[in-house]
Amino acid sequence: MEKRSSFKGSLGFVLAAAGSAVGLGNIWRFPYLAAKDGGGLFLIVYLILAVTFGYTLLTSEIAIGRNTKQSPLTAYKKLSEKFKWVGWLACLVPMIIMPYYCVIGGWVLKYFITFLTGSGVDAASDSFFTGFITNPTESIMATVIFFLLCAIIVIGGVNKGIERASGIIMPTLVIFVIIIAIFSITISNEDNDVTRTGFEGLKILFIPNFDGLTIGKFATIVLDAMGQLFFSLSIAMGIMVAYGSYVSDDSNLGKSINQIEIFDTAIAILAGVMIIPAVYVFQGEEGLAASGPGLMFVSLPKVFAQLGIFGQIIGALFFAMVLFAALTSAVSIMEAVVSSFCDAFKIERKKAVNIDTIITLILSVVVCLGYNVLYFELKLPNGSVGQILDIMDYISNYIFMPIIAFATCILIGYVIKPQFIINEVEKNGSRFSRKGLYVIMIKFIAPVMLAILFLQSFSLFG
Ligand code: PHE
C-alpha cells in the first residue's frame, strides 16, 4: 500500500477544506434562508451558532482525522470498536450525496456553457430549466462531464490533485464573488415608477427584521441556521475526517480550523450580498421568496437577461464561480469515499476511483431519470414533495447526518473524552482558544440540539 499522503502546507489544507465547505449551500441556500428568516436576525443567529456549534463539530472531525490518520470508514473503529458503525454511515452518506450533487453540478455546467456561448438570454425563459431536466440525454451528459472533471482531480491524489486544484480554484472564486457582489450593490431599476436600488436590497440582508416574531418563528430560525451550518461546513459526512487525516502533525490545527470557518462564513455572506440586492432590484421581495433551485436557475437568469450584454458577462462569471464551488465540494465528497475504500480494503487509489465511478454513474443516471422517464412525486416526512434527488437528499441530510454528528458527540463526550481532542489540537503548542466552550458543547449542548434537529426532520414540532 502507498504511504499516506499529506497536504504540503497549512494553506493547502485550509483551501481544500474551504473548497469543500464553500458550495451550493453557501451560494443559493444561505441567501434564501437569510431573506426568509428576518435578514440580520438570521445572520446573528447563524454567526453565534457558527462559532459554537459549527466550530465544535468541525474541530472534532478534523482532529479525529489527524489523530487516527484514517479515512472515515476506519477512523471511528480505531477510536472505539463500539462506534465502528458510525464509520460505515460516514462512508455511506457521501456515497448517497455524490450522485445527486453531480446532477446539480451538471445543471450548473449547462448554465455556464449557455452564458459562455452568448445564449444566456434563453436561460431566462420559464421553460428553460424544466426543458433541460426533463431531457434525459442532455442532463445525463452534463452530469457525466461534471463527474469526470471531479474524478480527474481525485485521481491526481492529495497533492497533485486536490491541493493543487483548490489552490487555483479558491482564490479565483473569491475574486469572482467580490466582482459580482460589487456589481450587485451598484445596480438599480425603475419599475412602475418605483426605483429599487441594490443598496436597499442590502438592508434586507443586514437589518434584523423583528416583524411578527414569535417564539415558534424564532425556533424555526434557529433550526434553519443549524441545518444550514451543518451542510455548509461539510460536517457529518466523513469529509472533514478524511481531509484531517492528510494534515501533518506539525501544523497548527486550531488556526486552520478558524480560517476554514471564517472562509466559509464570509463567502456565504458575500453570496447574500451578490444575490439578494440583484434579485430585489428586478423582482422585488416576491422574487426573493423563490427557494432553492428556483432562485439560482430561474430568478437570477431573469435578472441577468435584463442587464443586457453586461448581464451576460456577469452571468457567465457567476456560473463559472458556482461551477468552481460545486466542483471542489464534489471532489471532497468523492475523496471521502475513495480514501475509505483505500484504507478499508487496502487497494490503490486508481482502483478505488474506478469502483466509486461505477457506483456514482449508475446512481446519477437514476437521479436524472427521476425528472423524466421515472418521474413520480413523493411526499416526504417533512412535508415537502420531491423526486429521487430530494429523497436521497432527505435521507442523507435529515436522517443520517444528524445521527453521525450525535454519535460523534457521544463518542467524544463520554467514551474517548474531550481531552483526547484537546490534546490533538494542542499538539505542538498550538492554541485551542475555545476549549471550555468546546467541552460544554460536545458533552451537553450539541447532542441536545442535534436530537431536536433530527426530530424536526419528521416535522414533529409543526
Ligand atoms: N458544504 C457544501 C456547501 O455548502 C455542501 C456539501 C455537501 C459539500 C456535501 C460536500 C458534501 O454547499
mmCIF file of N, CA and C in Angstrom, residues 207-303:
data_model
loop_
_atom_site.group_PDB
_atom_site.id
_atom_site.type_symbol
_atom_site.label_atom_id
_atom_site.label_comp_id
_atom_site.label_asym_id
_atom_site.label_seq_id
_atom_site.Cartn_x
_atom_site.Cartn_y
_atom_site.Cartn_z
ATOM 1 N N ILE A 207 -30.255 44.181 8.028
ATOM 2 C CA ILE A 207 -31.001 44.752 9.154
ATOM 3 C C ILE A 207 -31.938 43.705 9.746
ATOM 4 N N PRO A 208 -31.838 43.460 11.059
ATOM 5 C CA PRO A 208 -32.706 42.449 11.666
ATOM 6 C C PRO A 208 -34.168 42.858 11.551
ATOM 7 N N ASN A 209 -34.990 41.933 11.130
ATOM 8 C CA ASN A 209 -36.407 42.229 10.983
ATOM 9 C C ASN A 209 -37.179 41.452 12.059
ATOM 10 N N PHE A 210 -37.741 42.205 13.013
ATOM 11 C CA PHE A 210 -38.426 41.534 14.122
ATOM 12 C C PHE A 210 -39.937 41.481 13.910
ATOM 13 N N ASP A 211 -40.391 41.884 12.728
ATOM 14 C CA ASP A 211 -41.830 41.912 12.464
ATOM 15 C C ASP A 211 -42.465 40.546 12.671
ATOM 16 N N GLY A 212 -43.510 40.523 13.488
ATOM 17 C CA GLY A 212 -44.267 39.285 13.686
ATOM 18 C C GLY A 212 -43.430 38.156 14.249
ATOM 19 N N LEU A 213 -42.391 38.514 15.022
ATOM 20 C CA LEU A 213 -41.545 37.459 15.564
ATOM 21 C C LEU A 213 -42.222 36.781 16.764
ATOM 22 N N THR A 214 -42.380 35.481 16.686
ATOM 23 C CA THR A 214 -42.957 34.730 17.811
ATOM 24 C C THR A 214 -41.905 33.711 18.241
ATOM 25 N N ILE A 215 -42.175 33.052 19.377
ATOM 26 C CA ILE A 215 -41.198 32.046 19.836
ATOM 27 C C ILE A 215 -41.074 30.945 18.784
ATOM 28 N N GLY A 216 -42.225 30.554 18.222
ATOM 29 C CA GLY A 216 -42.224 29.490 17.213
ATOM 30 C C GLY A 216 -41.372 29.884 16.023
ATOM 31 N N LYS A 217 -41.537 31.152 15.601
ATOM 32 C CA LYS A 217 -40.784 31.585 14.423
ATOM 33 C C LYS A 217 -39.283 31.635 14.741
ATOM 34 N N PHE A 218 -38.994 32.067 15.959
ATOM 35 C CA PHE A 218 -37.589 32.138 16.349
ATOM 36 C C PHE A 218 -36.968 30.731 16.342
ATOM 37 N N ALA A 219 -37.761 29.750 16.826
ATOM 38 C CA ALA A 219 -37.265 28.362 16.838
ATOM 39 C C ALA A 219 -36.966 27.896 15.414
ATOM 40 N N THR A 220 -37.848 28.286 14.464
ATOM 41 C CA THR A 220 -37.602 27.898 13.071
ATOM 42 C C THR A 220 -36.300 28.505 12.577
ATOM 43 N N ILE A 221 -36.077 29.781 12.949
ATOM 44 C CA ILE A 221 -34.843 30.437 12.501
ATOM 45 C C ILE A 221 -33.621 29.684 13.030
ATOM 46 N N VAL A 222 -33.683 29.316 14.317
ATOM 47 C CA VAL A 222 -32.539 28.612 14.909
ATOM 48 C C VAL A 222 -32.319 27.265 14.211
ATOM 49 N N LEU A 223 -33.413 26.540 13.987
ATOM 50 C CA LEU A 223 -33.266 25.231 13.332
ATOM 51 C C LEU A 223 -32.771 25.374 11.894
ATOM 52 N N ASP A 224 -33.288 26.371 11.198
ATOM 53 C CA ASP A 224 -32.812 26.612 9.824
ATOM 54 C C ASP A 224 -31.319 26.900 9.820
ATOM 55 N N ALA A 225 -30.909 27.758 10.761
ATOM 56 C CA ALA A 225 -29.499 28.153 10.809
ATOM 57 C C ALA A 225 -28.626 26.940 11.136
ATOM 58 N N MET A 226 -29.133 26.081 12.036
ATOM 59 C CA MET A 226 -28.353 24.920 12.434
ATOM 60 C C MET A 226 -28.212 23.934 11.270
ATOM 61 N N GLY A 227 -29.307 23.687 10.577
ATOM 62 C CA GLY A 227 -29.279 22.772 9.437
ATOM 63 C C GLY A 227 -28.349 23.296 8.359
ATOM 64 N N GLN A 228 -28.412 24.604 8.156
ATOM 65 C CA GLN A 228 -27.584 25.241 7.137
ATOM 66 C C GLN A 228 -26.100 25.092 7.468
ATOM 67 N N LEU A 229 -25.782 25.305 8.729
ATOM 68 C CA LEU A 229 -24.403 25.261 9.192
ATOM 69 C C LEU A 229 -23.788 23.895 8.979
ATOM 70 N N PHE A 230 -24.567 22.908 9.301
ATOM 71 C CA PHE A 230 -24.226 21.525 9.179
ATOM 72 C C PHE A 230 -23.813 21.183 7.762
ATOM 73 N N PHE A 231 -24.679 21.582 6.840
ATOM 74 C CA PHE A 231 -24.471 21.310 5.431
ATOM 75 C C PHE A 231 -23.308 22.153 4.916
ATOM 76 N N SER A 232 -23.290 23.410 5.346
ATOM 77 C CA SER A 232 -22.329 24.341 4.816
ATOM 78 C C SER A 232 -20.897 23.997 5.210
ATOM 79 N N LEU A 233 -20.711 23.493 6.429
ATOM 80 C CA LEU A 233 -19.341 23.185 6.849
ATOM 81 C C LEU A 233 -18.918 21.779 6.419
ATOM 82 N N SER A 234 -19.766 21.102 5.652
ATOM 83 C CA SER A 234 -19.490 19.728 5.198
ATOM 84 C C SER A 234 -19.203 18.787 6.364
ATOM 85 N N ILE A 235 -19.980 18.942 7.456
ATOM 86 C CA ILE A 235 -19.708 18.029 8.572
ATOM 87 C C ILE A 235 -20.687 16.854 8.583
ATOM 88 N N ALA A 236 -20.317 15.823 9.308
ATOM 89 C CA ALA A 236 -21.127 14.611 9.475
ATOM 90 C C ALA A 236 -21.277 13.810 8.190
ATOM 91 N N MET A 237 -20.294 13.894 7.315
ATOM 92 C CA MET A 237 -20.333 13.007 6.159
ATOM 93 C C MET A 237 -18.935 12.501 5.843
ATOM 94 N N GLY A 238 -18.118 12.428 6.877
ATOM 95 C CA GLY A 238 -16.799 11.824 6.695
ATOM 96 C C GLY A 238 -15.753 12.698 6.027
ATOM 97 N N ILE A 239 -16.192 13.778 5.376
ATOM 98 C CA ILE A 239 -15.243 14.571 4.596
ATOM 99 C C ILE A 239 -14.135 15.186 5.450
ATOM 100 N N MET A 240 -14.526 15.825 6.538
ATOM 101 C CA MET A 240 -13.506 16.508 7.334
ATOM 102 C C MET A 240 -12.595 15.509 8.056
ATOM 103 N N VAL A 241 -13.087 14.298 8.292
ATOM 104 C CA VAL A 241 -12.215 13.259 8.857
ATOM 105 C C VAL A 241 -11.166 12.896 7.801
ATOM 106 N N ALA A 242 -11.628 12.686 6.578
ATOM 107 C CA ALA A 242 -10.698 12.317 5.505
ATOM 108 C C ALA A 242 -9.655 13.412 5.288
ATOM 109 N N TYR A 243 -10.092 14.671 5.177
ATOM 110 C CA TYR A 243 -9.138 15.759 4.948
ATOM 111 C C TYR A 243 -8.222 15.935 6.173
ATOM 112 N N GLY A 244 -8.799 15.789 7.352
ATOM 113 C CA GLY A 244 -7.997 15.899 8.585
ATOM 114 C C GLY A 244 -6.886 14.859 8.607
ATOM 115 N N SER A 245 -7.159 13.691 8.028
ATOM 116 C CA SER A 245 -6.154 12.625 8.066
ATOM 117 C C SER A 245 -4.948 12.947 7.192
ATOM 118 N N TYR A 246 -5.075 13.951 6.341
ATOM 119 C CA TYR A 246 -3.940 14.347 5.498
ATOM 120 C C TYR A 246 -3.187 15.552 6.064
ATOM 121 N N VAL A 247 -3.546 15.984 7.279
ATOM 122 C CA VAL A 247 -2.870 17.146 7.856
ATOM 123 C C VAL A 247 -1.660 16.664 8.648
ATOM 124 N N SER A 248 -0.520 17.277 8.428
ATOM 125 C CA SER A 248 0.673 16.779 9.112
ATOM 126 C C SER A 248 0.640 17.186 10.586
ATOM 127 N N ASP A 249 1.336 16.379 11.397
ATOM 128 C CA ASP A 249 1.281 16.592 12.844
ATOM 129 C C ASP A 249 1.870 17.916 13.295
ATOM 130 N N ASP A 250 2.720 18.522 12.469
ATOM 131 C CA ASP A 250 3.312 19.763 12.954
ATOM 132 C C ASP A 250 2.554 21.015 12.526
ATOM 133 N N SER A 251 1.379 20.852 11.905
ATOM 134 C CA SER A 251 0.698 22.101 11.539
ATOM 135 C C SER A 251 -0.250 22.544 12.657
ATOM 136 N N ASN A 252 -0.549 23.836 12.673
ATOM 137 C CA ASN A 252 -1.349 24.422 13.743
ATOM 138 C C ASN A 252 -2.840 24.226 13.445
ATOM 139 N N LEU A 253 -3.417 23.219 14.094
ATOM 140 C CA LEU A 253 -4.786 22.822 13.772
ATOM 141 C C LEU A 253 -5.815 23.903 14.146
ATOM 142 N N GLY A 254 -5.616 24.479 15.344
ATOM 143 C CA GLY A 254 -6.574 25.488 15.827
ATOM 144 C C GLY A 254 -6.702 26.640 14.846
ATOM 145 N N LYS A 255 -5.553 27.109 14.389
ATOM 146 C CA LYS A 255 -5.540 28.244 13.476
ATOM 147 C C LYS A 255 -6.232 27.878 12.150
ATOM 148 N N SER A 256 -5.914 26.686 11.630
ATOM 149 C CA SER A 256 -6.517 26.272 10.357
ATOM 150 C C SER A 256 -8.036 26.186 10.487
ATOM 151 N N ILE A 257 -8.503 25.638 11.610
ATOM 152 C CA ILE A 257 -9.950 25.481 11.780
ATOM 153 C C ILE A 257 -10.640 26.854 11.776
ATOM 154 N N ASN A 258 -10.032 27.812 12.486
ATOM 155 C CA ASN A 258 -10.606 29.162 12.479
ATOM 156 C C ASN A 258 -10.665 29.725 11.068
ATOM 157 N N GLN A 259 -9.602 29.505 10.313
ATOM 158 C CA GLN A 259 -9.574 30.074 8.954
ATOM 159 C C GLN A 259 -10.635 29.438 8.056
ATOM 160 N N ILE A 260 -10.832 28.135 8.210
ATOM 161 C CA ILE A 260 -11.836 27.454 7.379
ATOM 162 C C ILE A 260 -13.223 28.033 7.688
ATOM 163 N N GLU A 261 -13.474 28.203 8.994
ATOM 164 C CA GLU A 261 -14.774 28.727 9.400
ATOM 165 C C GLU A 261 -15.004 30.141 8.882
ATOM 166 N N ILE A 262 -13.966 30.977 8.994
ATOM 167 C CA ILE A 262 -14.106 32.360 8.535
ATOM 168 C C ILE A 262 -14.336 32.380 7.019
ATOM 169 N N PHE A 263 -13.603 31.563 6.308
ATOM 170 C CA PHE A 263 -13.724 31.490 4.846
ATOM 171 C C PHE A 263 -15.159 31.130 4.462
ATOM 172 N N ASP A 264 -15.652 30.063 5.062
ATOM 173 C CA ASP A 264 -16.990 29.577 4.693
ATOM 174 C C ASP A 264 -18.066 30.623 4.995
ATOM 175 N N THR A 265 -17.959 31.251 6.175
ATOM 176 C CA THR A 265 -18.972 32.235 6.568
ATOM 177 C C THR A 265 -18.881 33.483 5.697
ATOM 178 N N ALA A 266 -17.662 33.922 5.427
ATOM 179 C CA ALA A 266 -17.502 35.126 4.614
ATOM 180 C C ALA A 266 -18.086 34.910 3.223
ATOM 181 N N ILE A 267 -17.853 33.743 2.639
ATOM 182 C CA ILE A 267 -18.385 33.511 1.289
ATOM 183 C C ILE A 267 -19.913 33.437 1.334
ATOM 184 N N ALA A 268 -20.462 32.847 2.390
ATOM 185 C CA ALA A 268 -21.928 32.783 2.492
ATOM 186 C C ALA A 268 -22.505 34.196 2.543
ATOM 187 N N ILE A 269 -21.905 35.065 3.373
ATOM 188 C CA ILE A 269 -22.418 36.433 3.491
ATOM 189 C C ILE A 269 -22.243 37.181 2.164
ATOM 190 N N LEU A 270 -21.090 37.011 1.543
ATOM 191 C CA LEU A 270 -20.863 37.668 0.243
ATOM 192 C C LEU A 270 -21.842 37.162 -0.816
ATOM 193 N N ALA A 271 -22.187 35.872 -0.721
ATOM 194 C CA ALA A 271 -23.163 35.343 -1.677
ATOM 195 C C ALA A 271 -24.500 36.052 -1.463
ATOM 196 N N GLY A 272 -24.807 36.340 -0.192
ATOM 197 C CA GLY A 272 -26.017 37.102 0.102
ATOM 198 C C GLY A 272 -25.935 38.479 -0.543
ATOM 199 N N VAL A 273 -24.766 39.124 -0.418
ATOM 200 C CA VAL A 273 -24.575 40.463 -0.982
ATOM 201 C C VAL A 273 -24.686 40.399 -2.518
ATOM 202 N N MET A 274 -24.305 39.269 -3.062
ATOM 203 C CA MET A 274 -24.309 39.106 -4.505
ATOM 204 C C MET A 274 -25.736 38.885 -5.025
ATOM 205 N N ILE A 275 -26.481 38.061 -4.330
ATOM 206 C CA ILE A 275 -27.768 37.626 -4.867
ATOM 207 C C ILE A 275 -28.957 38.474 -4.415
ATOM 208 N N ILE A 276 -29.032 38.785 -3.121
ATOM 209 C CA ILE A 276 -30.229 39.469 -2.619
ATOM 210 C C ILE A 276 -30.472 40.820 -3.295
ATOM 211 N N PRO A 277 -29.477 41.731 -3.328
ATOM 212 C CA PRO A 277 -29.763 43.011 -3.983
ATOM 213 C C PRO A 277 -30.169 42.844 -5.459
ATOM 214 N N ALA A 278 -29.482 41.953 -6.202
ATOM 215 C CA ALA A 278 -29.779 41.803 -7.631
ATOM 216 C C ALA A 278 -31.211 41.340 -7.853
ATOM 217 N N VAL A 279 -31.624 40.323 -7.095
ATOM 218 C CA VAL A 279 -32.988 39.803 -7.275
ATOM 219 C C VAL A 279 -34.002 40.844 -6.799
ATOM 220 N N TYR A 280 -33.687 41.531 -5.693
ATOM 221 C CA TYR A 280 -34.600 42.541 -5.158
ATOM 222 C C TYR A 280 -34.819 43.683 -6.157
ATOM 223 N N VAL A 281 -33.743 44.145 -6.777
ATOM 224 C CA VAL A 281 -33.834 45.269 -7.713
ATOM 225 C C VAL A 281 -34.785 44.951 -8.868
ATOM 226 N N PHE A 282 -34.709 43.752 -9.385
ATOM 227 C CA PHE A 282 -35.530 43.430 -10.557
ATOM 228 C C PHE A 282 -36.838 42.733 -10.246
ATOM 229 N N GLN A 283 -36.913 42.072 -9.106
ATOM 230 C CA GLN A 283 -38.150 41.322 -8.854
ATOM 231 C C GLN A 283 -38.793 41.628 -7.512
ATOM 232 N N GLY A 284 -38.251 42.580 -6.791
ATOM 233 C CA GLY A 284 -38.839 42.948 -5.521
ATOM 234 C C GLY A 284 -38.756 41.815 -4.515
ATOM 235 N N GLU A 285 -39.492 41.987 -3.392
ATOM 236 C CA GLU A 285 -39.373 40.982 -2.336
ATOM 237 C C GLU A 285 -39.959 39.637 -2.742
ATOM 238 N N GLU A 286 -40.930 39.679 -3.677
ATOM 239 C CA GLU A 286 -41.541 38.395 -4.092
ATOM 240 C C GLU A 286 -40.498 37.517 -4.775
ATOM 241 N N GLY A 287 -39.618 38.144 -5.560
ATOM 242 C CA GLY A 287 -38.580 37.390 -6.276
ATOM 243 C C GLY A 287 -37.715 36.608 -5.303
ATOM 244 N N LEU A 288 -37.506 37.210 -4.110
ATOM 245 C CA LEU A 288 -36.640 36.565 -3.132
ATOM 246 C C LEU A 288 -37.284 35.354 -2.492
ATOM 247 N N ALA A 289 -38.616 35.278 -2.602
ATOM 248 C CA ALA A 289 -39.314 34.180 -1.943
ATOM 249 C C ALA A 289 -39.084 32.848 -2.667
ATOM 250 N N ALA A 290 -38.633 32.895 -3.935
ATOM 251 C CA ALA A 290 -38.388 31.638 -4.656
ATOM 252 C C ALA A 290 -37.236 30.908 -3.973
ATOM 253 N N SER A 291 -37.447 29.657 -3.655
ATOM 254 C CA SER A 291 -36.414 28.991 -2.872
ATOM 255 C C SER A 291 -35.550 28.101 -3.746
ATOM 256 N N GLY A 292 -34.455 27.655 -3.161
ATOM 257 C CA GLY A 292 -33.590 26.630 -3.730
ATOM 258 C C GLY A 292 -33.279 26.818 -5.189
ATOM 259 N N PRO A 293 -33.396 25.742 -5.962
ATOM 260 C CA PRO A 293 -33.007 25.796 -7.359
ATOM 261 C C PRO A 293 -33.692 26.953 -8.082
ATOM 262 N N GLY A 294 -34.926 27.264 -7.690
ATOM 263 C CA GLY A 294 -35.666 28.344 -8.336
ATOM 264 C C GLY A 294 -34.899 29.649 -8.324
ATOM 265 N N LEU A 295 -34.276 29.947 -7.182
ATOM 266 C CA LEU A 295 -33.580 31.225 -7.039
ATOM 267 C C LEU A 295 -32.388 31.303 -8.008
ATOM 268 N N MET A 296 -31.633 30.224 -8.069
ATOM 269 C CA MET A 296 -30.423 30.281 -8.874
ATOM 270 C C MET A 296 -30.682 30.000 -10.355
ATOM 271 N N PHE A 297 -31.547 29.022 -10.625
ATOM 272 C CA PHE A 297 -31.713 28.611 -12.017
ATOM 273 C C PHE A 297 -32.865 29.319 -12.736
ATOM 274 N N VAL A 298 -33.717 30.020 -11.986
ATOM 275 C CA VAL A 298 -34.815 30.711 -12.661
ATOM 276 C C VAL A 298 -34.769 32.231 -12.415
ATOM 277 N N SER A 299 -34.741 32.656 -11.129
ATOM 278 C CA SER A 299 -34.772 34.104 -10.862
ATOM 279 C C SER A 299 -33.529 34.827 -11.376
ATOM 280 N N LEU A 300 -32.343 34.294 -11.066
ATOM 281 C CA LEU A 300 -31.122 35.007 -11.448
ATOM 282 C C LEU A 300 -30.946 35.172 -12.961
ATOM 283 N N PRO A 301 -31.189 34.103 -13.764
ATOM 284 C CA PRO A 301 -31.059 34.311 -15.216
ATOM 285 C C PRO A 301 -31.984 35.422 -15.716
ATOM 286 N N LYS A 302 -33.127 35.589 -15.064
ATOM 287 C CA LYS A 302 -34.039 36.681 -15.462
ATOM 288 C C LYS A 302 -33.376 38.031 -15.173
ATOM 289 N N VAL A 303 -32.709 38.108 -14.016
ATOM 290 C CA VAL A 303 -32.007 39.344 -13.670
ATOM 291 C C VAL A 303 -30.914 39.627 -14.713
#
